[in-house]
C-alpha cells in the first residue's frame, strides 16, 4: 500500500475525537479529524455538565479559556415519587474558584473550543463529511476510512474511532465481537428552557457564575433511568434518560416523561414561566465497564461513547470527561505506536494500559455494578418511595402521639413497599462495593 | 471572463435578547444560505461553460473563512474576504465592488442569492449593478450562457408563470434557492481548501462628506389618509357623507384581465371612476 495520507485519522469531532486529534497533533503527527456535522458540536446532545479535572493534563489553566456558562457549586441528588421528593444538596463554595470541580457549558461552544485547539495544534478538520466504512490492507489491518465524498478515501497509519454511541466503525472492525442491539443503550431527551439570569439566580440560590447540577431518581414511571436539571447562564437544561428496552416495553413517549418531570410539585416552581428554546434527543451507552468493546484492533482504536465509556448511574451522568480522557490516551498511544512503527493490535495495546492507570477505566471498573444496581426495579421504584415515606414520617409532627423511632419507621416502610431486609442488605453491599 | 459569486455568511441560530438587545452568535455556525449556495453553483457552472474564472467573495469577519473554504473546495478558482462596511445593501455593495476591483478587476458576471436570511432586503445586487454599470436580473431559477455573449435566465413570476430573459453582460444576477444544489466537493479538494489561506482585503469606509449618515430614527407611522372636503349641506349631512354611514359598502371586484393591456385599461378606468385621475388624464 502507498504511503498513508495522514498518520492518524480521527472520526468524530466530539470531545473524544478532538482530544485524540489534539494529542496526536501535538506529538507531531499529521492528523485529519472527520466530522459529519457542518461544525463540531452541531450534532451533539448532552445534559450540560462537564467535569474538567481531566483537562488539567491537556490544557493548563483550562478554566481561563473554556467557554463556561456556570461553575457547579451545588450538586443535588433528588429521589421522588409522584407527590414527594427528598433531596440531598451539597454546596461547596470552593468549587466556584480555581481549579474548579465542574461547569455547565453548551455543546457547540465546548466542542468548537476543543476542535479549535486541535486545529491550532495542526490537525485538519474535515466537516460535513461522514466516514462510511473502513479501508483495510490485504491482511485485514485497518488502513483508513472511506467517506461519503467523491474520491473520499482517507488512508492513515491509525484510525481512532470517536464516532459516538452506535459506533459503526468499531462494529465494522469487529471490536464488539458481534454484540449489537439496543441493550445497554439509553435514550436521553432534553429541553433547554430560557429564563432571565436574575430569576435563575434567585430560584436556585446562586450568585454570579455559580451553578447547580441536579440528578433525579424515581421520575421515569418505573422505566429504568433518571432525570437531570442543570443551570446555564440564562437557561435551564431539563431532561430524562431512560433505557431503550424499558421504554419500548412501556409504550410511553419520552416527552411525556419529561412533561411529568416538569409538572412535578418539586420541579414545577423551578421551571415556571420558562420559555422552551430547544428540544433534543440522543442515545447514550449505559452499560459501563462490562459492555465495553475491545479497545484496540490492528490499526484502530476506539474511544468515548463509541467504546461505551459513559457513566450513567444515578448520581453520575458523566461522559464528556471520560471521552476527553480516553481520546487523549488514544492520541498518545497512536503517536507512540507510529513512532515505534508498530500499529498492530499489540503495538496499540499501550492504550488500554494508559486507560487502566487513569480514572477512565479505574472508575468504570469500580462502578461496574452501579448501572445494574441503579437500573434495578428496587432502586427505580421501591427505594425512592420508601425513602420519601421515611423522610415524610420522620419529619411529621404528630403530637400528642409520641414520635416513632427510625427503626420502626423503616420496618413499616419496607413492609409497605415490599422491600425485604436481605434485599436492603445485598443492595447496600453492592453500593458499598461500587461507591465505597 | 470573471464570474464572481457574492456570498453572505450568517448564523442560523443567532439569538437576540428581546429586553437587552444583546445578540448571541455562535462563532462556529456561520454558513451560506441555500440561495447563496445556489448562486455559487451557478457561478461555477457559468465559469466552466464560458472558460472563465470563478471567485467567491464575501464581506465579513474571520467567521466567514469556513464558508469561503467550502467554495474553494467546490471548485472556485479564488476566494476573497473583504473587511469593511456591510451594514446595509449599499454599504455591502460598495465594499464588495472595491474589493473585487482591487484584487481581480471588474467582474463580467456577479451571481448572488436573492436575499440573505438575516433580515436581508435583497437590495445588495441592485446597488452592485449600479456601481458596475451592469444589467440586473433577479429572482432567477435558471442561469446559463446565452447567444452572442449574453446570459439566458428564467425568472419566476406569480401564478406559476416563468419569464425568459436575455441578460447582456456585464450582469448582476440574483438566484433563488430552488434551482440548483451546490455540488459535493471531492475529499482531496476539501483537504486542500482546509489548508489554503483566505486572502483578506480591508476596504475603508467612504470619506466623511459623501457618506450617508443616519440623522434621526423614529418609529414607522403611516401617512394620514387625506379625504376630499365635502361640499355644502348641513353639518349633519357633511358628517354623514364623511363617515359614509348610509353609503352601501363597496363590494370588492376581482378582475382577471387576459393580457396586460386590458389590465392597465381596467386600472385607469378604476382610478378615473374614483376621482384619482381626471378624464383623459395620464
Ligand atoms: C441527554 C444526555 C445527557 C447527557 N448529559 C451529560 C452530562 O451532563 N455530562 C457529561 O459529561 N455527559 C453527559 N452525557 C454523555 C455525553 O454526551 C457523552 O458521553 C459524550 O458526548 C461522549 O463524547 P464522544 O466524543 O465520545 O461522542 P459524541 O459527543 O457523541 O461525538 C461523536 C461525534 O462523532 C460524529 N460522528 C458520528 N458518526 C460519524 C461518522 N460516521 N463520520 C463522521 N463523524 C461522525 C458526531 O457528529 C459527533 O460529533 C449525556 C448524554 C445524553 C444523551
Short mmCIF file of N, CA and C in Angstrom, two decimals, chain A residues 5-6 32 38-40 69 106 108-109 112-113 116 119 124-130 147-154 234 277, chain B residues 11-13 15-19 24-31 69-70 73 183-192 194-195:
data_model
loop_
_atom_site.label_atom_id
_atom_site.label_comp_id
_atom_site.label_asym_id
_atom_site.label_seq_id
_atom_site.Cartn_x
_atom_site.Cartn_y
_atom_site.Cartn_z
N UNK A 5 -2.09 8.99 3.70
CA UNK A 5 -2.21 10.45 3.58
C UNK A 5 -1.99 11.13 4.93
N UNK A 6 -2.41 10.46 6.00
CA UNK A 6 -2.24 11.02 7.35
C UNK A 6 -1.68 9.95 8.28
N UNK A 32 -6.05 14.02 10.53
CA UNK A 32 -7.31 14.50 9.95
C UNK A 32 -8.42 14.18 10.95
N UNK A 38 -21.84 20.06 10.15
CA UNK A 38 -21.18 21.20 9.49
C UNK A 38 -20.14 21.88 10.37
N UNK A 39 -20.25 21.72 11.69
CA UNK A 39 -19.20 22.20 12.58
C UNK A 39 -19.25 21.38 13.86
N UNK A 40 -18.14 21.30 14.59
CA UNK A 40 -18.15 20.48 15.80
C UNK A 40 -19.22 20.96 16.78
N UNK A 69 -20.63 28.27 31.02
CA UNK A 69 -21.84 29.01 31.39
C UNK A 69 -21.80 29.31 32.89
N UNK A 106 -22.30 24.85 26.88
CA UNK A 106 -23.11 24.45 25.73
C UNK A 106 -22.23 23.63 24.78
N UNK A 108 -22.08 23.27 21.51
CA UNK A 108 -21.48 23.92 20.32
C UNK A 108 -20.24 24.70 20.76
N UNK A 109 -20.34 25.35 21.93
CA UNK A 109 -19.19 26.12 22.42
C UNK A 109 -18.04 25.20 22.81
N UNK A 112 -16.62 23.18 19.86
CA UNK A 112 -15.91 24.11 18.96
C UNK A 112 -14.57 24.50 19.54
N UNK A 113 -14.55 24.75 20.84
CA UNK A 113 -13.31 25.16 21.51
C UNK A 113 -12.27 24.04 21.43
N UNK A 116 -11.02 23.63 17.94
CA UNK A 116 -10.11 24.73 17.59
C UNK A 116 -8.71 24.45 18.14
N UNK A 119 -7.08 22.05 15.94
CA UNK A 119 -6.65 22.67 14.68
C UNK A 119 -5.42 23.54 14.89
N UNK A 124 -6.21 18.70 10.78
CA UNK A 124 -7.05 19.24 9.71
C UNK A 124 -8.49 18.78 9.95
N UNK A 125 -9.39 19.72 10.20
CA UNK A 125 -10.79 19.37 10.43
C UNK A 125 -11.49 19.22 9.08
N UNK A 126 -12.17 18.10 8.89
CA UNK A 126 -12.90 17.87 7.63
C UNK A 126 -14.38 17.78 7.98
N UNK A 127 -15.11 18.91 7.96
CA UNK A 127 -16.52 18.88 8.40
C UNK A 127 -17.45 18.42 7.29
N UNK A 128 -18.71 18.26 7.63
CA UNK A 128 -19.76 17.85 6.68
C UNK A 128 -19.36 16.59 5.91
N UNK A 129 -18.67 15.70 6.57
CA UNK A 129 -18.16 14.50 5.91
C UNK A 129 -18.41 13.29 6.81
N UNK A 130 -19.07 12.29 6.26
CA UNK A 130 -19.39 11.09 7.05
C UNK A 130 -18.41 9.97 6.71
N UNK A 147 -15.17 7.77 2.96
CA UNK A 147 -16.14 8.80 3.35
C UNK A 147 -17.19 8.94 2.25
N UNK A 148 -18.19 9.77 2.55
CA UNK A 148 -19.29 9.94 1.58
C UNK A 148 -18.98 11.00 0.54
N UNK A 149 -17.75 11.49 0.47
CA UNK A 149 -17.41 12.49 -0.55
C UNK A 149 -16.86 11.80 -1.80
N UNK A 150 -16.99 12.43 -2.96
CA UNK A 150 -16.32 11.88 -4.15
C UNK A 150 -14.81 11.76 -3.87
N UNK A 151 -14.19 10.75 -4.41
CA UNK A 151 -12.75 10.44 -4.16
C UNK A 151 -12.49 10.45 -2.66
N UNK A 152 -13.38 9.88 -1.90
CA UNK A 152 -13.39 10.13 -0.46
C UNK A 152 -12.66 9.13 0.40
N UNK A 153 -11.53 8.60 -0.06
CA UNK A 153 -10.80 7.68 0.82
C UNK A 153 -9.69 8.41 1.55
N UNK A 154 -9.60 8.16 2.85
CA UNK A 154 -8.56 8.79 3.67
C UNK A 154 -7.71 7.67 4.26
N UNK A 234 -28.51 31.83 31.30
CA UNK A 234 -29.89 32.30 31.23
C UNK A 234 -30.81 31.24 30.64
N UNK A 277 -36.85 26.60 24.42
CA UNK A 277 -35.97 27.06 23.33
C UNK A 277 -35.58 25.93 22.40
N UNK B 11 -25.50 33.29 10.66
CA UNK B 11 -25.64 32.27 11.71
C UNK B 11 -27.12 31.97 11.85
N UNK B 12 -27.54 30.75 11.48
CA UNK B 12 -28.98 30.46 11.52
C UNK B 12 -29.54 30.45 12.94
N UNK B 13 -28.65 30.38 13.93
CA UNK B 13 -29.15 30.27 15.31
C UNK B 13 -28.90 31.52 16.13
N UNK B 15 -29.36 34.44 18.39
CA UNK B 15 -30.47 34.76 19.28
C UNK B 15 -30.31 36.20 19.75
N UNK B 16 -31.42 36.91 19.78
CA UNK B 16 -31.38 38.30 20.26
C UNK B 16 -32.22 38.38 21.53
N UNK B 17 -31.61 38.88 22.59
CA UNK B 17 -32.36 39.06 23.83
C UNK B 17 -33.37 40.18 23.62
N UNK B 18 -34.68 39.87 23.77
CA UNK B 18 -35.68 40.90 23.46
C UNK B 18 -35.61 42.10 24.40
N UNK B 19 -35.06 41.91 25.59
CA UNK B 19 -35.02 43.03 26.53
C UNK B 19 -33.76 43.87 26.36
N UNK B 24 -26.55 37.02 20.55
CA UNK B 24 -25.67 35.90 20.85
C UNK B 24 -25.45 35.10 19.57
N UNK B 25 -24.21 35.12 19.10
CA UNK B 25 -23.90 34.41 17.86
C UNK B 25 -23.02 33.22 18.18
N UNK B 26 -23.20 32.16 17.42
CA UNK B 26 -22.32 31.02 17.56
C UNK B 26 -21.16 31.21 16.59
N UNK B 27 -19.94 31.41 17.10
CA UNK B 27 -18.84 31.73 16.21
C UNK B 27 -18.51 30.60 15.24
N UNK B 28 -19.03 29.39 15.53
CA UNK B 28 -18.68 28.27 14.66
C UNK B 28 -19.77 27.98 13.64
N UNK B 29 -20.90 28.66 13.76
CA UNK B 29 -22.05 28.22 12.97
C UNK B 29 -22.25 29.03 11.68
N UNK B 30 -21.33 29.91 11.34
CA UNK B 30 -21.52 30.74 10.15
C UNK B 30 -21.53 29.91 8.87
N UNK B 31 -22.53 30.17 8.04
CA UNK B 31 -22.56 29.46 6.76
C UNK B 31 -23.35 30.26 5.74
N UNK B 69 -13.81 28.58 2.34
CA UNK B 69 -13.03 27.35 2.07
C UNK B 69 -13.94 26.30 1.41
N UNK B 70 -15.21 26.28 1.81
CA UNK B 70 -16.13 25.35 1.15
C UNK B 70 -16.27 25.70 -0.33
N UNK B 73 -13.25 24.46 -2.07
CA UNK B 73 -13.32 23.01 -2.23
C UNK B 73 -14.26 22.63 -3.37
N UNK B 183 -22.71 21.47 -5.77
CA UNK B 183 -22.09 20.16 -5.93
C UNK B 183 -21.36 19.75 -4.64
N UNK B 184 -21.22 18.45 -4.44
CA UNK B 184 -20.50 17.95 -3.25
C UNK B 184 -19.01 17.93 -3.60
N UNK B 185 -18.22 18.60 -2.80
CA UNK B 185 -16.80 18.71 -3.10
C UNK B 185 -16.10 17.37 -2.88
N UNK B 186 -15.12 17.11 -3.70
CA UNK B 186 -14.34 15.87 -3.55
C UNK B 186 -13.41 16.02 -2.35
N UNK B 187 -13.09 14.89 -1.72
CA UNK B 187 -12.29 14.94 -0.50
C UNK B 187 -10.91 15.59 -0.69
N UNK B 188 -10.16 15.25 -1.77
CA UNK B 188 -8.85 15.91 -1.91
C UNK B 188 -8.99 17.44 -1.99
N UNK B 189 -10.06 17.91 -2.65
CA UNK B 189 -10.27 19.36 -2.75
C UNK B 189 -10.59 19.94 -1.38
N UNK B 190 -11.37 19.20 -0.59
CA UNK B 190 -11.69 19.68 0.76
C UNK B 190 -10.42 19.80 1.58
N UNK B 191 -9.56 18.78 1.50
CA UNK B 191 -8.31 18.81 2.28
C UNK B 191 -7.44 19.98 1.84
N UNK B 192 -7.34 20.17 0.51
CA UNK B 192 -6.51 21.29 0.02
C UNK B 192 -7.08 22.62 0.50
N UNK B 194 -8.91 23.21 3.14
CA UNK B 194 -8.75 23.42 4.58
C UNK B 194 -7.38 24.00 4.89
N UNK B 195 -6.42 23.68 4.05
CA UNK B 195 -5.05 24.17 4.32
C UNK B 195 -4.83 25.53 3.67
#
